[in-house]
């Protein structure tokens, strides 16, 4: 098999800490090579070296028989290297055609924009992956799945030989994931090589020709998929057995913490009714656009409902702002931690304690620094947050540690009800297990949890009841006994698929 990339004995250190140590990695023509490891294992460092963003301390890279001790971004592009990052790095206000063609036009040194040429480039690449999109549509109006396809087309427009894909399925539904993986496999058949980076190990097993595992900057090994199973792969990634113990819910005769009656927000959801009891972990699963996130935002005062009733501890409440939600004991971990949760340039200390500034400040607004540090250090310890110190900018932490910091922000407020929207997106397997443990620990202390997720294993490991949402409505409710059934994963997936196919059919009609 023809080798088109060979990275040999790569080293990269930051302040005495090895990000990569004696790392070797190769890619063959027409191969899907999956690169896996926990956050902080060195995956991003390797990608940055290959695309020319940083230089290795030692080692060499051979691309198409050309040897480099370091690359520039232009050299990487000329060698056929393209990367689709998790945030896609597209231009929201440009059209589909402009987003696809822009790199190709820049590479050709075009100073004048020719709309006909732009459309020709875009049409050719869309045809190459077998899809059709409105070329004039602004990118911001596309679904996340179609934006991902635009990013692929843009990479292909520069005659990519090796396409690096970083967490490409993070925000996609099951049907969208299946379509993307099918396109990836088709591109492989046409001669493209793909380096697929993902925390979703089921997808890794589905597409991989080869799997390389990184841990603490070192290569654990290269494997064929049949040489590994889920348990062995997670062990090699983390160096420990990773278990997802099922939540043991203790039934009680307590009154509900939260009761929702016929809650409706026009265009988002309608006639939602449910009860949340102390110690419940109530799961909500549904497609993007099902109304699940909008419901969570309503309960936190960011998307007030048009009608219906919210009852907490037996008393009707009006929640029209996050302050109202906090006063009645509701906390929210948002779906997108980067844009709606974190203050990226602020410290861990500031990010965690922002929720209790009223408690740690004097009447004149002066923060009690000692109390602030004490609260933060206790939270760091209890949440097992790995960081040099509390003054570290939170943007420098791994995804898992950022997420645990946001959970800590609400933990110190002692919430009665905690809503977590997609809490393990972009989080590695080790941090995922820790977050599950934190969620279950909250519930064991009679906090009511609402867990919104796309991941069936996440639902089944944590929830004692599950609601399936579609098109703004609850279409199924699954009890604790039903969740213990042998084929429950298939049942939930069938519900999701049936509703998604129905939605697509209605859209076509």
Tab-separated table of C-alpha atoms in Angstrom:
chain	number	residue	atom	x	y	z
A	1	UNK	CA	0.000	0.000	0.000
A	2	UNK	CA	1.428	3.389	-1.038
A	3	UNK	CA	2.428	5.576	1.938
A	4	UNK	CA	1.801	9.303	1.421
A	5	UNK	CA	2.526	10.626	4.936
A	6	UNK	CA	5.102	9.409	7.410
A	7	UNK	CA	5.814	11.336	10.610
A	8	UNK	CA	8.965	10.000	12.245
A	9	UNK	CA	10.092	10.421	15.874
A	10	UNK	CA	8.291	13.717	16.463
A	11	UNK	CA	8.991	15.600	19.694
A	12	UNK	CA	7.298	18.762	20.929
A	13	UNK	CA	7.575	20.275	24.406
A	14	UNK	CA	6.016	23.259	26.126
A	15	UNK	CA	7.741	24.494	29.260
A	16	UNK	CA	9.362	21.133	29.924
A	17	UNK	CA	6.140	19.180	29.397
A	18	UNK	CA	6.157	16.765	26.460
A	19	UNK	CA	3.122	17.311	24.230
A	20	UNK	CA	4.556	14.709	21.834
A	21	UNK	CA	7.360	12.285	22.555
A	22	UNK	CA	8.923	10.061	19.885
A	23	UNK	CA	5.646	9.942	17.960
A	24	UNK	CA	5.354	8.021	14.700
A	25	UNK	CA	2.325	8.136	12.420
A	26	UNK	CA	1.766	7.146	8.813
A	27	UNK	CA	-1.079	7.417	6.316
A	28	UNK	CA	-1.539	5.243	3.251
A	29	UNK	CA	-3.306	6.174	0.054
A	30	UNK	CA	-7.084	5.543	0.221
A	31	UNK	CA	-6.994	4.870	3.969
A	32	UNK	CA	-9.111	6.052	6.892
A	33	UNK	CA	-6.666	6.250	9.782
A	34	UNK	CA	-8.334	7.097	13.099
A	35	UNK	CA	-6.348	8.989	15.724
A	36	UNK	CA	-7.747	8.657	19.245
A	37	UNK	CA	-6.741	9.734	22.728
A	38	UNK	CA	-7.956	11.718	25.683
A	39	UNK	CA	-7.948	15.511	25.612
A	40	UNK	CA	-4.359	16.581	26.190
A	41	UNK	CA	-2.924	13.380	24.709
A	42	UNK	CA	-1.162	15.247	21.878
A	43	UNK	CA	-3.597	14.880	18.960
A	44	UNK	CA	-3.968	18.626	18.360
A	45	UNK	CA	-0.215	19.168	18.639
A	46	UNK	CA	0.387	16.570	15.944
A	47	UNK	CA	-2.186	18.123	13.603
A	48	UNK	CA	-0.661	21.587	14.125
A	49	UNK	CA	2.771	20.216	13.176
A	50	UNK	CA	1.489	18.557	9.996
A	51	UNK	CA	-0.395	21.671	8.807
A	52	UNK	CA	2.593	23.916	9.514
A	53	UNK	CA	1.102	25.887	12.397
A	54	UNK	CA	3.969	24.902	14.716
A	55	UNK	CA	7.369	23.252	14.289
A	56	UNK	CA	8.461	20.072	16.070
A	57	UNK	CA	11.495	20.179	18.350
A	58	UNK	CA	12.821	17.023	16.680
A	59	UNK	CA	11.773	14.537	14.047
A	60	UNK	CA	10.828	14.660	10.402
A	61	UNK	CA	7.785	14.441	8.156
A	62	UNK	CA	7.786	12.767	4.757
A	63	UNK	CA	4.958	13.860	2.456
A	64	UNK	CA	4.694	12.431	-1.058
A	65	UNK	CA	8.402	11.458	-0.812
A	66	UNK	CA	9.397	15.030	0.179
A	67	UNK	CA	11.246	15.265	3.501
A	68	UNK	CA	10.648	18.124	5.985
A	69	UNK	CA	11.979	18.922	9.451
A	70	UNK	CA	9.180	21.488	9.672
A	71	UNK	CA	6.440	22.683	7.361
A	72	UNK	CA	4.922	26.036	6.514
A	73	UNK	CA	1.148	26.212	6.004
A	74	UNK	CA	1.681	26.861	2.260
A	75	UNK	CA	3.930	23.805	1.947
A	76	UNK	CA	1.332	21.673	3.722
A	77	UNK	CA	-1.392	22.866	1.328
A	78	UNK	CA	0.822	22.201	-1.710
A	79	UNK	CA	1.401	18.669	-0.411
A	80	UNK	CA	-2.347	18.104	-0.284
A	81	UNK	CA	-2.961	18.503	3.457
A	82	UNK	CA	-6.355	19.915	4.441
A	83	UNK	CA	-7.975	20.128	7.882
A	84	UNK	CA	-11.606	20.510	8.882
A	85	UNK	CA	-11.582	21.753	12.458
A	86	UNK	CA	-14.374	21.160	14.935
A	87	UNK	CA	-15.614	24.758	14.561
A	88	UNK	CA	-15.452	24.339	10.722
A	89	UNK	CA	-13.824	27.809	10.270
A	90	UNK	CA	-16.338	28.904	7.638
A	91	UNK	CA	-17.697	32.372	6.829
A	92	UNK	CA	-21.259	32.692	8.110
A	93	UNK	CA	-22.220	35.686	5.953
A	94	UNK	CA	-20.809	34.365	2.684
A	95	UNK	CA	-22.804	32.115	0.376
A	96	UNK	CA	-22.397	28.358	0.039
A	97	UNK	CA	-20.560	28.840	-3.272
A	98	UNK	CA	-18.228	31.523	-1.876
A	99	UNK	CA	-17.319	29.367	1.131
A	100	UNK	CA	-16.482	26.402	-1.091
A	101	UNK	CA	-14.505	28.368	-3.685
A	102	UNK	CA	-12.634	30.890	-1.526
A	103	UNK	CA	-9.534	28.792	-0.776
A	104	UNK	CA	-9.196	27.746	-4.398
A	105	UNK	CA	-9.445	31.354	-5.598
A	106	UNK	CA	-6.860	32.528	-3.052
A	107	UNK	CA	-4.502	29.711	-4.068
A	108	UNK	CA	-4.813	30.801	-7.713
A	109	UNK	CA	-4.042	34.409	-6.744
A	110	UNK	CA	-7.362	35.711	-8.034
A	111	UNK	CA	-7.877	39.433	-7.444
A	112	UNK	CA	-11.165	39.778	-9.301
A	113	UNK	CA	-14.203	37.775	-8.248
A	114	UNK	CA	-15.955	36.002	-11.091
A	115	UNK	CA	-19.337	34.730	-9.896
A	116	UNK	CA	-19.583	32.215	-12.721
A	117	UNK	CA	-16.204	30.710	-11.800
A	118	UNK	CA	-17.165	30.607	-8.108
A	119	UNK	CA	-20.325	28.688	-8.939
A	120	UNK	CA	-18.437	26.329	-11.254
A	121	UNK	CA	-15.943	25.440	-8.521
A	122	UNK	CA	-18.703	24.922	-5.952
A	123	UNK	CA	-20.903	22.841	-8.265
A	124	UNK	CA	-17.990	20.568	-9.173
A	125	UNK	CA	-17.145	19.832	-5.542
A	126	UNK	CA	-20.763	19.299	-4.470
A	127	UNK	CA	-21.178	16.892	-7.377
A	128	UNK	CA	-18.038	15.100	-6.246
A	129	UNK	CA	-19.674	14.141	-2.934
A	130	UNK	CA	-23.086	13.608	-4.473
A	131	UNK	CA	-25.142	16.351	-2.826
A	132	UNK	CA	-27.065	19.412	-3.951
A	133	UNK	CA	-27.233	22.737	-2.097
A	134	UNK	CA	-28.496	26.209	-2.990
A	135	UNK	CA	-25.250	27.933	-4.002
A	136	UNK	CA	-26.596	31.411	-3.214
A	137	UNK	CA	-27.801	30.587	0.303
A	138	UNK	CA	-25.886	32.319	3.137
A	139	UNK	CA	-23.966	29.722	5.128
A	140	UNK	CA	-25.599	30.820	8.400
A	141	UNK	CA	-28.937	29.518	7.099
A	142	UNK	CA	-27.611	25.961	6.637
A	143	UNK	CA	-27.903	23.155	9.168
A	144	UNK	CA	-24.715	22.093	10.971
A	145	UNK	CA	-24.659	18.895	8.903
A	146	UNK	CA	-24.719	20.797	5.609
A	147	UNK	CA	-22.061	23.216	6.862
A	148	UNK	CA	-19.873	20.175	7.489
A	149	UNK	CA	-20.385	19.139	3.859
A	150	UNK	CA	-19.489	22.659	2.676
A	151	UNK	CA	-16.251	22.392	4.678
A	152	UNK	CA	-15.463	19.069	2.984
A	153	UNK	CA	-16.106	20.592	-0.447
A	154	UNK	CA	-13.830	23.530	0.340
A	155	UNK	CA	-11.029	21.134	1.290
A	156	UNK	CA	-11.544	19.068	-1.863
A	157	UNK	CA	-11.381	22.212	-4.029
A	158	UNK	CA	-7.659	22.428	-3.234
A	159	UNK	CA	-7.006	18.869	-4.457
A	160	UNK	CA	-6.653	17.450	-0.969
A	161	UNK	CA	-4.757	14.171	-0.719
A	162	UNK	CA	-5.075	13.838	3.065
A	163	UNK	CA	-8.072	15.265	4.901
A	164	UNK	CA	-7.837	15.662	8.684
A	165	UNK	CA	-11.297	15.722	10.316
A	166	UNK	CA	-11.464	16.839	13.959
A	167	UNK	CA	-14.644	15.693	15.767
A	168	UNK	CA	-16.732	15.980	12.576
A	169	UNK	CA	-19.960	14.527	14.007
A	170	UNK	CA	-20.192	16.450	17.285
A	171	UNK	CA	-23.402	18.379	16.544
A	172	UNK	CA	-25.069	15.968	14.114
A	173	UNK	CA	-28.116	13.732	14.467
A	174	UNK	CA	-27.906	9.975	13.860
A	175	UNK	CA	-29.231	10.209	10.297
A	176	UNK	CA	-26.830	13.095	9.552
A	177	UNK	CA	-23.925	11.134	11.055
A	178	UNK	CA	-24.777	8.127	8.889
A	179	UNK	CA	-24.813	10.330	5.779
A	180	UNK	CA	-21.469	11.944	6.643
A	181	UNK	CA	-19.785	8.609	7.363
A	182	UNK	CA	-21.139	7.255	4.082
A	183	UNK	CA	-19.602	10.230	2.229
A	184	UNK	CA	-16.286	9.708	4.027
A	185	UNK	CA	-16.219	6.040	2.993
A	186	UNK	CA	-17.066	7.012	-0.596
A	187	UNK	CA	-14.222	9.580	-0.676
A	188	UNK	CA	-11.852	6.880	0.528
A	189	UNK	CA	-12.950	4.641	-2.347
A	190	UNK	CA	-12.082	7.482	-4.743
A	191	UNK	CA	-8.516	7.695	-3.450
A	192	UNK	CA	-8.673	10.285	-0.645
A	193	UNK	CA	-6.904	9.516	2.629
A	194	UNK	CA	-8.617	10.632	5.828
A	195	UNK	CA	-7.306	11.107	9.355
A	196	UNK	CA	-10.426	10.837	11.496
A	197	UNK	CA	-10.172	12.251	15.038
A	198	UNK	CA	-13.104	11.504	17.335
A	199	UNK	CA	-14.157	10.717	20.902
A	200	UNK	CA	-17.131	8.754	19.535
A	201	UNK	CA	-15.558	5.332	19.519
A	202	UNK	CA	-18.507	3.606	17.844
A	203	UNK	CA	-17.874	5.799	14.788
A	204	UNK	CA	-14.163	5.025	14.932
A	205	UNK	CA	-14.908	1.301	14.723
A	206	UNK	CA	-17.363	1.926	11.886
A	207	UNK	CA	-14.959	3.682	9.497
A	208	UNK	CA	-11.387	2.859	10.563
A	209	UNK	CA	-8.910	0.909	8.471
A	210	UNK	CA	-6.355	1.546	11.195
A	211	UNK	CA	-6.434	3.077	14.681
A	212	UNK	CA	-3.527	4.863	16.378
A	213	UNK	CA	-3.810	5.534	20.107
A	214	UNK	CA	-2.078	8.454	21.831
A	215	UNK	CA	-1.676	8.783	25.585
A	216	UNK	CA	0.291	11.538	27.349
A	217	UNK	CA	2.073	12.473	24.127
A	218	UNK	CA	3.249	8.921	23.423
A	219	UNK	CA	2.026	6.409	20.897
A	220	UNK	CA	0.448	3.390	22.560
A	221	UNK	CA	0.189	1.503	19.288
A	222	UNK	CA	-1.297	0.995	15.828
A	223	UNK	CA	-4.183	-1.449	15.572
A	224	UNK	CA	-6.629	-2.889	13.095
A	225	UNK	CA	-10.225	-2.447	14.329
A	226	UNK	CA	-10.674	-6.212	14.760
A	227	UNK	CA	-7.766	-6.245	17.227
A	228	UNK	CA	-9.673	-3.984	19.643
A	229	UNK	CA	-13.012	-3.770	21.381
A	230	UNK	CA	-14.556	-0.789	23.182
A	231	UNK	CA	-13.204	-1.839	26.594
A	232	UNK	CA	-9.672	-2.476	25.364
A	233	UNK	CA	-9.577	0.758	23.366
A	234	UNK	CA	-10.691	2.894	26.327
A	235	UNK	CA	-8.119	1.158	28.533
A	236	UNK	CA	-5.302	1.895	26.072
A	237	UNK	CA	-6.449	5.524	25.792
A	238	UNK	CA	-6.700	6.177	29.532
A	239	UNK	CA	-4.416	3.617	31.175
A	240	UNK	CA	-7.268	2.504	33.429
A	241	UNK	CA	-10.530	0.607	33.345
A	242	UNK	CA	-13.331	3.029	32.451
A	243	UNK	CA	-16.734	2.026	33.767
A	244	UNK	CA	-20.074	3.750	33.274
A	245	UNK	CA	-22.033	2.407	36.264
A	246	UNK	CA	-25.787	2.586	35.843
A	247	UNK	CA	-27.538	5.043	38.136
A	248	UNK	CA	-29.415	3.309	40.913
A	249	UNK	CA	-32.467	5.456	41.534
A	250	UNK	CA	-34.112	5.176	44.936
A	251	UNK	CA	-37.856	5.587	44.533
A	252	UNK	CA	-39.624	7.785	47.059
A	253	UNK	CA	-43.046	9.209	47.780
A	254	UNK	CA	-41.756	12.781	47.726
A	255	UNK	CA	-43.700	15.506	46.005
A	256	UNK	CA	-42.274	16.655	42.664
A	257	UNK	CA	-39.536	19.287	42.722
A	258	UNK	CA	-40.662	20.542	39.331
A	259	UNK	CA	-43.943	20.174	37.504
A	260	UNK	CA	-44.560	21.554	34.022
A	261	UNK	CA	-48.123	21.809	32.748
A	262	UNK	CA	-48.941	22.382	29.058
A	263	UNK	CA	-45.896	24.620	28.516
A	264	UNK	CA	-45.877	26.174	25.049
A	265	UNK	CA	-43.555	28.506	23.154
A	266	UNK	CA	-44.760	29.177	19.622
A	267	UNK	CA	-42.301	27.910	17.038
A	268	UNK	CA	-40.225	26.056	19.662
A	269	UNK	CA	-42.366	23.517	21.527
A	270	UNK	CA	-45.984	22.966	22.546
A	271	UNK	CA	-48.039	21.366	25.296
A	272	UNK	CA	-45.081	20.022	27.284
A	273	UNK	CA	-46.004	18.394	30.591
A	274	UNK	CA	-43.687	16.485	32.915
A	275	UNK	CA	-42.769	15.939	36.562
A	276	UNK	CA	-39.288	15.883	38.073
A	277	UNK	CA	-38.826	14.351	41.523
A	278	UNK	CA	-35.924	14.638	43.994
A	279	UNK	CA	-33.149	12.288	42.852
A	280	UNK	CA	-34.554	11.907	39.336
A	281	UNK	CA	-32.264	11.987	36.332
A	282	UNK	CA	-34.794	12.713	33.624
A	283	UNK	CA	-33.399	12.285	30.130
A	284	UNK	CA	-34.584	14.168	27.067
A	285	UNK	CA	-33.491	12.962	23.646
A	286	UNK	CA	-34.510	14.416	20.321
A	287	UNK	CA	-33.194	15.716	17.051
A	288	UNK	CA	-31.632	19.128	16.749
A	289	UNK	CA	-34.686	21.327	16.275
A	290	UNK	CA	-36.915	19.085	18.389
A	291	UNK	CA	-37.394	21.865	20.949
A	292	UNK	CA	-35.391	20.233	23.718
A	293	UNK	CA	-32.811	23.034	24.067
A	294	UNK	CA	-35.506	25.708	23.758
A	295	UNK	CA	-37.394	24.017	26.615
A	296	UNK	CA	-34.256	24.081	28.769
A	297	UNK	CA	-33.724	27.768	28.006
A	298	UNK	CA	-37.338	28.486	29.000
A	299	UNK	CA	-36.864	26.811	32.367
A	300	UNK	CA	-33.797	29.006	32.897
A	301	UNK	CA	-35.568	32.232	31.941
A	302	UNK	CA	-33.826	32.769	28.606
A	303	UNK	CA	-36.799	31.837	26.423
A	304	UNK	CA	-39.995	32.606	28.395
A	305	UNK	CA	-42.970	30.439	27.353
A	306	UNK	CA	-46.137	31.892	25.829
A	307	UNK	CA	-48.412	29.834	28.044
A	308	UNK	CA	-48.477	26.969	30.495
A	309	UNK	CA	-47.426	26.609	34.102
A	310	UNK	CA	-44.149	25.951	35.932
A	311	UNK	CA	-44.526	24.700	39.502
A	312	UNK	CA	-41.582	24.328	41.885
A	313	UNK	CA	-42.008	22.753	45.324
A	314	UNK	CA	-45.771	22.882	44.801
A	315	UNK	CA	-45.869	26.626	44.069
A	316	UNK	CA	-46.452	28.252	40.654
A	317	UNK	CA	-43.487	30.415	39.639
A	318	UNK	CA	-42.820	32.977	36.923
A	319	UNK	CA	-39.390	32.543	35.344
A	320	UNK	CA	-38.687	35.372	32.927
A	321	UNK	CA	-34.926	35.759	33.509
A	322	UNK	CA	-31.924	33.701	34.673
A	323	UNK	CA	-32.091	35.631	37.961
A	324	UNK	CA	-35.631	34.322	38.482
A	325	UNK	CA	-34.396	30.797	37.749
A	326	UNK	CA	-31.529	31.078	40.213
A	327	UNK	CA	-33.827	32.370	42.935
A	328	UNK	CA	-35.924	29.190	42.702
A	329	UNK	CA	-32.848	26.948	42.589
A	330	UNK	CA	-32.408	26.169	38.877
A	331	UNK	CA	-28.978	25.866	37.253
A	332	UNK	CA	-28.203	25.370	33.555
A	333	UNK	CA	-25.165	23.881	31.839
A	334	UNK	CA	-25.639	25.229	28.276
A	335	UNK	CA	-25.345	23.242	25.067
A	336	UNK	CA	-22.401	25.292	23.752
A	337	UNK	CA	-19.888	25.869	26.514
A	338	UNK	CA	-17.566	27.954	24.332
A	339	UNK	CA	-20.021	30.710	23.400
A	340	UNK	CA	-22.676	30.466	26.107
A	341	UNK	CA	-20.887	29.171	29.183
A	342	UNK	CA	-17.239	30.119	29.456
A	343	UNK	CA	-15.453	33.414	29.859
A	344	UNK	CA	-12.478	32.047	27.873
A	345	UNK	CA	-9.805	34.580	28.811
A	346	UNK	CA	-10.790	34.700	32.466
A	347	UNK	CA	-9.285	32.411	35.090
A	348	UNK	CA	-10.762	29.192	36.455
A	349	UNK	CA	-11.327	31.115	39.693
A	350	UNK	CA	-13.423	33.792	37.989
A	351	UNK	CA	-15.349	31.305	35.843
A	352	UNK	CA	-16.358	29.110	38.771
A	353	UNK	CA	-17.229	31.805	41.305
A	354	UNK	CA	-19.137	34.145	38.979
A	355	UNK	CA	-22.347	32.404	40.081
A	356	UNK	CA	-21.891	33.437	43.732
A	357	UNK	CA	-20.529	36.978	43.490
A	358	UNK	CA	-23.397	38.176	45.669
A	359	UNK	CA	-22.262	35.794	48.430
A	360	UNK	CA	-18.577	36.668	48.313
A	361	UNK	CA	-18.854	40.449	47.858
A	362	UNK	CA	-19.365	43.218	50.376
A	363	UNK	CA	-22.222	45.704	50.198
A	364	UNK	CA	-19.828	47.937	48.263
A	365	UNK	CA	-19.109	45.246	45.641
A	366	UNK	CA	-15.640	44.316	46.922
A	367	UNK	CA	-14.928	40.594	46.451
A	368	UNK	CA	-13.635	38.669	49.464
A	369	UNK	CA	-10.602	37.144	47.737
A	370	UNK	CA	-9.885	34.578	50.437
A	371	UNK	CA	-13.459	33.250	50.395
A	372	UNK	CA	-13.418	33.224	46.589
A	373	UNK	CA	-10.225	31.150	46.523
A	374	UNK	CA	-11.540	28.774	49.190
A	375	UNK	CA	-14.748	28.106	47.245
A	376	UNK	CA	-12.817	27.628	44.008
A	377	UNK	CA	-10.226	25.257	45.484
A	378	UNK	CA	-12.952	23.154	47.112
A	379	UNK	CA	-14.729	22.935	43.743
A	380	UNK	CA	-11.530	22.035	41.878
A	381	UNK	CA	-10.885	19.260	44.374
A	382	UNK	CA	-14.416	17.846	44.429
A	383	UNK	CA	-14.775	17.937	40.615
A	384	UNK	CA	-11.258	16.551	39.993
A	385	UNK	CA	-10.391	19.475	37.728
A	386	UNK	CA	-6.851	19.136	36.383
A	387	UNK	CA	-5.152	22.536	36.141
A	388	UNK	CA	-1.837	24.128	37.176
A	389	UNK	CA	-3.632	26.536	39.548
A	390	UNK	CA	-6.868	28.491	39.954
A	391	UNK	CA	-5.449	31.531	38.124
A	392	UNK	CA	-4.993	29.533	34.905
A	393	UNK	CA	-7.074	30.915	31.986
A	394	UNK	CA	-9.923	28.479	31.473
A	395	UNK	CA	-9.392	28.434	27.700
A	396	UNK	CA	-6.124	26.552	28.261
A	397	UNK	CA	-7.896	23.572	29.880
A	398	UNK	CA	-9.046	20.441	28.081
A	399	UNK	CA	-12.702	20.175	27.081
A	400	UNK	CA	-13.428	17.830	29.960
A	401	UNK	CA	-11.896	20.142	32.548
A	402	UNK	CA	-13.698	23.157	31.093
A	403	UNK	CA	-16.970	21.277	31.373
A	404	UNK	CA	-16.277	20.212	34.961
A	405	UNK	CA	-15.500	23.846	35.786
A	406	UNK	CA	-18.940	24.870	34.503
A	407	UNK	CA	-20.566	22.116	36.556
A	408	UNK	CA	-18.622	23.424	39.556
A	409	UNK	CA	-20.008	26.917	38.884
A	410	UNK	CA	-23.489	25.590	39.622
A	411	UNK	CA	-22.487	23.105	42.297
A	412	UNK	CA	-21.417	25.928	44.607
A	413	UNK	CA	-24.911	27.448	44.328
A	414	UNK	CA	-26.484	24.229	45.716
A	415	UNK	CA	-29.200	23.989	43.030
A	416	UNK	CA	-32.456	22.105	43.562
A	417	UNK	CA	-32.814	21.482	39.829
A	418	UNK	CA	-29.871	21.145	37.453
A	419	UNK	CA	-30.378	21.114	33.673
A	420	UNK	CA	-27.450	19.755	31.647
A	421	UNK	CA	-27.628	20.167	27.866
A	422	UNK	CA	-25.203	17.881	25.994
A	423	UNK	CA	-22.761	17.732	28.949
A	424	UNK	CA	-20.195	15.423	27.329
A	425	UNK	CA	-19.956	16.827	23.782
A	426	UNK	CA	-16.283	17.006	22.788
A	427	UNK	CA	-15.247	15.305	26.037
A	428	UNK	CA	-12.922	12.290	26.114
A	429	UNK	CA	-13.892	8.906	27.565
A	430	UNK	CA	-12.134	9.414	30.896
A	431	UNK	CA	-13.694	12.823	31.561
A	432	UNK	CA	-17.058	11.480	30.413
A	433	UNK	CA	-16.998	8.843	33.159
A	434	UNK	CA	-16.104	11.526	35.718
A	435	UNK	CA	-18.973	13.760	34.562
A	436	UNK	CA	-21.406	10.837	34.848
A	437	UNK	CA	-20.199	10.267	38.392
A	438	UNK	CA	-20.725	13.962	39.214
A	439	UNK	CA	-24.263	13.920	37.762
A	440	UNK	CA	-25.193	10.801	39.712
A	441	UNK	CA	-23.703	12.270	42.884
A	442	UNK	CA	-25.941	15.337	42.497
A	443	UNK	CA	-28.984	13.093	42.106
A	444	UNK	CA	-28.031	11.001	45.136
A	445	UNK	CA	-28.325	14.220	47.177
A	446	UNK	CA	-31.914	14.704	45.944
A	447	UNK	CA	-31.106	17.268	43.271
A	448	UNK	CA	-33.464	16.865	40.304
A	449	UNK	CA	-31.513	16.466	37.066
A	450	UNK	CA	-32.695	17.075	33.509
A	451	UNK	CA	-30.170	15.529	31.110
A	452	UNK	CA	-30.439	16.470	27.421
A	453	UNK	CA	-28.298	14.322	25.152
A	454	UNK	CA	-27.992	12.648	21.751
A	455	UNK	CA	-26.094	9.673	23.143
A	456	UNK	CA	-28.120	6.564	23.980
A	457	UNK	CA	-25.412	5.034	26.230
A	458	UNK	CA	-25.411	8.304	28.193
A	459	UNK	CA	-29.173	8.096	28.704
A	460	UNK	CA	-29.115	4.456	29.731
A	461	UNK	CA	-26.205	4.857	32.156
A	462	UNK	CA	-27.707	7.824	33.974
A	463	UNK	CA	-31.459	8.224	33.562
A	464	UNK	CA	-34.358	6.671	35.438
A	465	UNK	CA	-36.873	8.054	32.934
A	466	UNK	CA	-36.600	9.315	29.360
A	467	UNK	CA	-38.723	11.585	27.166
A	468	UNK	CA	-38.343	11.545	23.374
A	469	UNK	CA	-39.035	14.919	21.719
A	470	UNK	CA	-39.797	15.575	18.069
A	471	UNK	CA	-40.937	18.736	16.330
A	472	UNK	CA	-41.652	20.511	19.629
A	473	UNK	CA	-43.641	17.717	21.241
A	474	UNK	CA	-43.058	14.792	23.570
A	475	UNK	CA	-43.726	11.732	21.400
A	476	UNK	CA	-42.738	9.017	23.890
A	477	UNK	CA	-42.140	8.581	27.615
A	478	UNK	CA	-40.079	5.646	28.852
A	479	UNK	CA	-40.283	4.506	32.472
A	480	UNK	CA	-37.502	3.137	34.649
A	481	UNK	CA	-38.708	-0.426	34.050
A	482	UNK	CA	-38.770	0.109	30.268
A	483	UNK	CA	-35.207	1.455	30.352
A	484	UNK	CA	-34.065	-1.884	31.788
A	485	UNK	CA	-35.453	-3.831	28.835
A	486	UNK	CA	-32.918	-5.733	26.742
A	487	UNK	CA	-33.677	-3.981	23.438
A	488	UNK	CA	-34.368	-0.488	24.777
A	489	UNK	CA	-31.534	1.081	22.720
A	490	UNK	CA	-33.112	-0.238	19.535
A	491	UNK	CA	-36.552	0.969	20.646
A	492	UNK	CA	-35.327	4.527	21.284
A	493	UNK	CA	-33.329	4.560	18.049
A	494	UNK	CA	-36.381	3.354	16.119
A	495	UNK	CA	-38.458	6.170	17.633
A	496	UNK	CA	-35.810	8.713	16.673
A	497	UNK	CA	-35.347	7.359	13.152
A	498	UNK	CA	-39.086	7.132	12.463
A	499	UNK	CA	-39.627	10.728	13.510
A	500	UNK	CA	-36.578	11.980	11.612
A	501	UNK	CA	-37.630	10.187	8.416
A	502	UNK	CA	-41.119	11.628	8.853
A	503	UNK	CA	-39.638	15.118	9.195
A	504	UNK	CA	-37.503	14.714	6.059
A	505	UNK	CA	-40.495	13.355	4.118
A	506	UNK	CA	-42.667	16.285	5.194
A	507	UNK	CA	-39.905	18.669	4.159
A	508	UNK	CA	-39.753	17.074	0.704
A	509	UNK	CA	-43.534	17.201	0.359
